[in-house]
Amino acid sequence: MKKAVVNHKQCVACGACADKCPKDAISIFKGIVAVIDIDKCVGCTLCTKVCPANAIAMEKK
Ligand code: SF4
Ligand code: SF4
């Protein structure tokens, strides 16, 4: 299954992905970068669609 991966250099910590994730797999670490718990991620791709910085990619894990 593919899982969401954040490009930390591109992320602007807007929180849109965390708000959208149906599995509550994303948190904003110290208000600076999105962090994804890959054990919770089910690969739905919703976070990639809402990210304004195009900072989330789907990668095979
Ligand atoms: S792919 Fe879906 S389940 Fe995984 S982090 Fe993104 S929104 Fe959450
Ligand atoms: S939506 Fe994109 S820019 Fe915003 S917190 Fe998530 S990964 Fe970062």
Coordinates of N, CA and C and ligand atoms in Angstrom, one line a residue:
M1 N 0.9 -1.2 0.0 CA 0.0 0.0 0.0 C 0.9 1.2 0.0
K2 N 0.4 2.3 -0.7 CA 1.2 3.5 -0.7 C 0.7 4.4 0.5
K3 N 1.7 5.0 1.1 CA 1.5 5.9 2.3 C 1.9 7.3 2.0
A4 N 1.3 8.2 2.7 CA 1.6 9.6 2.6 C 2.9 10.0 3.2
V5 N 3.7 10.8 2.5 CA 5.0 11.2 3.0 C 5.1 12.7 2.8
V6 N 5.6 13.4 3.9 CA 5.7 14.9 3.8 C 7.1 15.3 3.4
N7 N 7.2 16.2 2.4 CA 8.5 16.8 2.1 C 8.6 18.0 3.1
H8 N 9.4 17.8 4.1 CA 9.5 18.8 5.2 C 10.0 20.2 4.7
K9 N 10.7 20.2 3.6 CA 11.2 21.5 3.1 C 10.1 22.3 2.5
Q10 N 9.1 21.6 1.9 CA 8.0 22.3 1.3 C 6.8 22.6 2.2
C11 N 6.7 21.9 3.3 CA 5.5 22.0 4.2 C 5.6 23.4 4.8
V12 N 4.4 24.1 4.8 CA 4.3 25.4 5.5 C 3.5 25.3 6.8
A13 N 3.2 24.1 7.2 CA 2.5 23.9 8.5 C 1.1 24.5 8.6
C14 N 0.4 24.5 7.5 CA -0.9 25.2 7.5 C -2.0 24.3 8.2
G15 N -1.8 23.0 8.3 CA -2.7 22.2 9.0 C -3.8 21.6 8.2
A16 N -3.9 22.0 6.9 CA -5.0 21.5 6.1 C -5.1 20.0 6.0
C17 N -3.9 19.4 5.9 CA -3.9 18.0 5.7 C -4.3 17.3 7.0
A18 N -3.9 17.8 8.1 CA -4.3 17.2 9.4 C -5.8 17.3 9.6
D19 N -6.4 18.5 9.2 CA -7.9 18.6 9.3 C -8.6 17.6 8.4
K20 N -8.0 17.3 7.3 CA -8.7 16.5 6.3 C -8.6 15.0 6.5
C21 N -7.5 14.6 7.2 CA -7.2 13.1 7.3 C -8.3 12.4 8.1
P22 N -9.0 11.4 7.5 CA -10.0 10.7 8.2 C -9.5 9.8 9.3
K23 N -8.3 9.5 9.3 CA -7.7 8.6 10.3 C -6.9 9.3 11.4
D24 N -6.9 10.6 11.3 CA -6.2 11.4 12.3 C -4.7 11.0 12.4
A25 N -4.2 10.8 11.2 CA -2.8 10.3 11.2 C -1.8 11.4 11.1
I26 N -2.2 12.7 11.0 CA -1.3 13.8 10.8 C -1.3 14.7 11.9
S27 N -0.2 15.1 12.4 CA -0.1 16.1 13.4 C 0.9 17.2 13.0
I28 N 0.8 18.4 13.5 CA 1.7 19.5 13.1 C 2.8 19.6 14.3
F29 N 4.0 19.1 14.0 CA 5.0 19.0 15.0 C 5.5 20.4 15.4
K30 N 5.3 20.8 16.6 CA 5.8 22.1 17.1 C 5.4 23.3 16.3
G31 N 4.3 23.1 15.6 CA 3.8 24.2 14.7 C 4.6 24.5 13.5
I32 N 5.6 23.6 13.2 CA 6.4 23.9 12.1 C 6.4 23.0 10.9
V33 N 6.0 21.7 11.2 CA 6.0 20.8 10.0 C 5.0 19.7 10.3
A34 N 4.3 19.2 9.2 CA 3.4 18.1 9.3 C 4.2 16.8 9.5
V35 N 3.7 15.9 10.4 CA 4.3 14.6 10.6 C 3.2 13.6 10.5
I36 N 3.4 12.5 9.7 CA 2.4 11.5 9.4 C 2.8 10.2 10.1
D37 N 1.8 9.7 10.9 CA 1.9 8.4 11.5 C 1.6 7.3 10.5
I38 N 2.6 6.7 9.9 CA 2.3 5.8 8.8 C 1.6 4.5 9.2
D39 N 1.6 4.2 10.5 CA 0.8 3.1 11.0 C -0.7 3.4 10.9
K40 N -1.1 4.7 11.0 CA -2.5 5.1 11.0 C -2.9 5.4 9.5
C41 N -2.0 5.8 8.7 CA -2.3 6.1 7.3 C -2.9 5.0 6.5
V42 N -4.0 5.2 5.8 CA -4.6 4.1 5.0 C -4.5 4.4 3.5
G43 N -3.7 5.4 3.2 CA -3.4 5.7 1.8 C -4.5 6.3 1.0
C44 N -5.4 7.0 1.6 CA -6.6 7.5 0.9 C -6.3 8.7 -0.1
T45 N -5.2 9.3 0.1 CA -4.7 10.5 -0.7 C -5.4 11.8 -0.5
L46 N -6.3 11.9 0.4 CA -7.0 13.1 0.7 C -6.1 14.3 1.0
C47 N -5.1 14.0 1.9 CA -4.1 15.0 2.3 C -3.3 15.6 1.1
T48 N -3.0 14.7 0.2 CA -2.2 15.3 -1.0 C -3.0 16.3 -1.8
K49 N -4.4 16.1 -1.8 CA -5.2 17.0 -2.6 C -5.5 18.3 -2.0
V50 N -5.4 18.4 -0.6 CA -5.7 19.7 0.0 C -4.4 20.5 0.3
C51 N -3.2 19.9 0.2 CA -2.0 20.6 0.5 C -1.7 21.7 -0.5
P52 N -1.7 23.0 0.0 CA -1.4 24.1 -0.9 C 0.0 24.2 -1.4
A53 N 0.9 23.5 -0.7 CA 2.3 23.6 -1.0 C 2.8 22.4 -1.8
N54 N 1.8 21.5 -2.1 CA 2.2 20.3 -2.8 C 3.3 19.5 -2.1
A55 N 3.2 19.4 -0.8 CA 4.3 18.9 0.0 C 4.1 17.4 0.3
I56 N 3.0 16.8 -0.1 CA 2.8 15.4 0.3 C 2.7 14.5 -0.9
A57 N 3.5 13.5 -0.8 CA 3.6 12.5 -1.9 C 3.1 11.1 -1.4
M58 N 2.7 10.3 -2.3 CA 2.4 8.9 -1.9 C 3.5 8.0 -2.3
E59 N 4.0 7.2 -1.3 CA 5.1 6.4 -1.6 C 4.9 5.0 -1.1
K60 N 5.4 4.0 -1.8 CA 5.2 2.6 -1.4 C 6.0 2.3 -0.1
K61 N 5.3 1.7 0.9 CA 6.0 1.4 2.2 C 6.1 -0.1 2.4
Ligands
SF4_1 S1 -3.4 9.4 2.8 FE1 -5.3 9.6 3.9 S2 -5.0 8.4 5.8 FE2 -3.0 8.8 4.9 S3 -2.3 10.6 6.0 FE3 -3.3 11.3 4.0 S4 -5.4 11.8 4.5 FE4 -4.5 10.5 6.2
SF4_2 S1 -1.4 20.7 4.0 FE1 0.8 20.7 3.2 S2 1.7 22.6 3.8 FE2 -0.2 22.3 5.0 S3 0.6 21.2 6.9 FE3 -0.1 19.6 5.5 S4 1.8 19.1 4.3 FE4 2.2 21.0 5.4

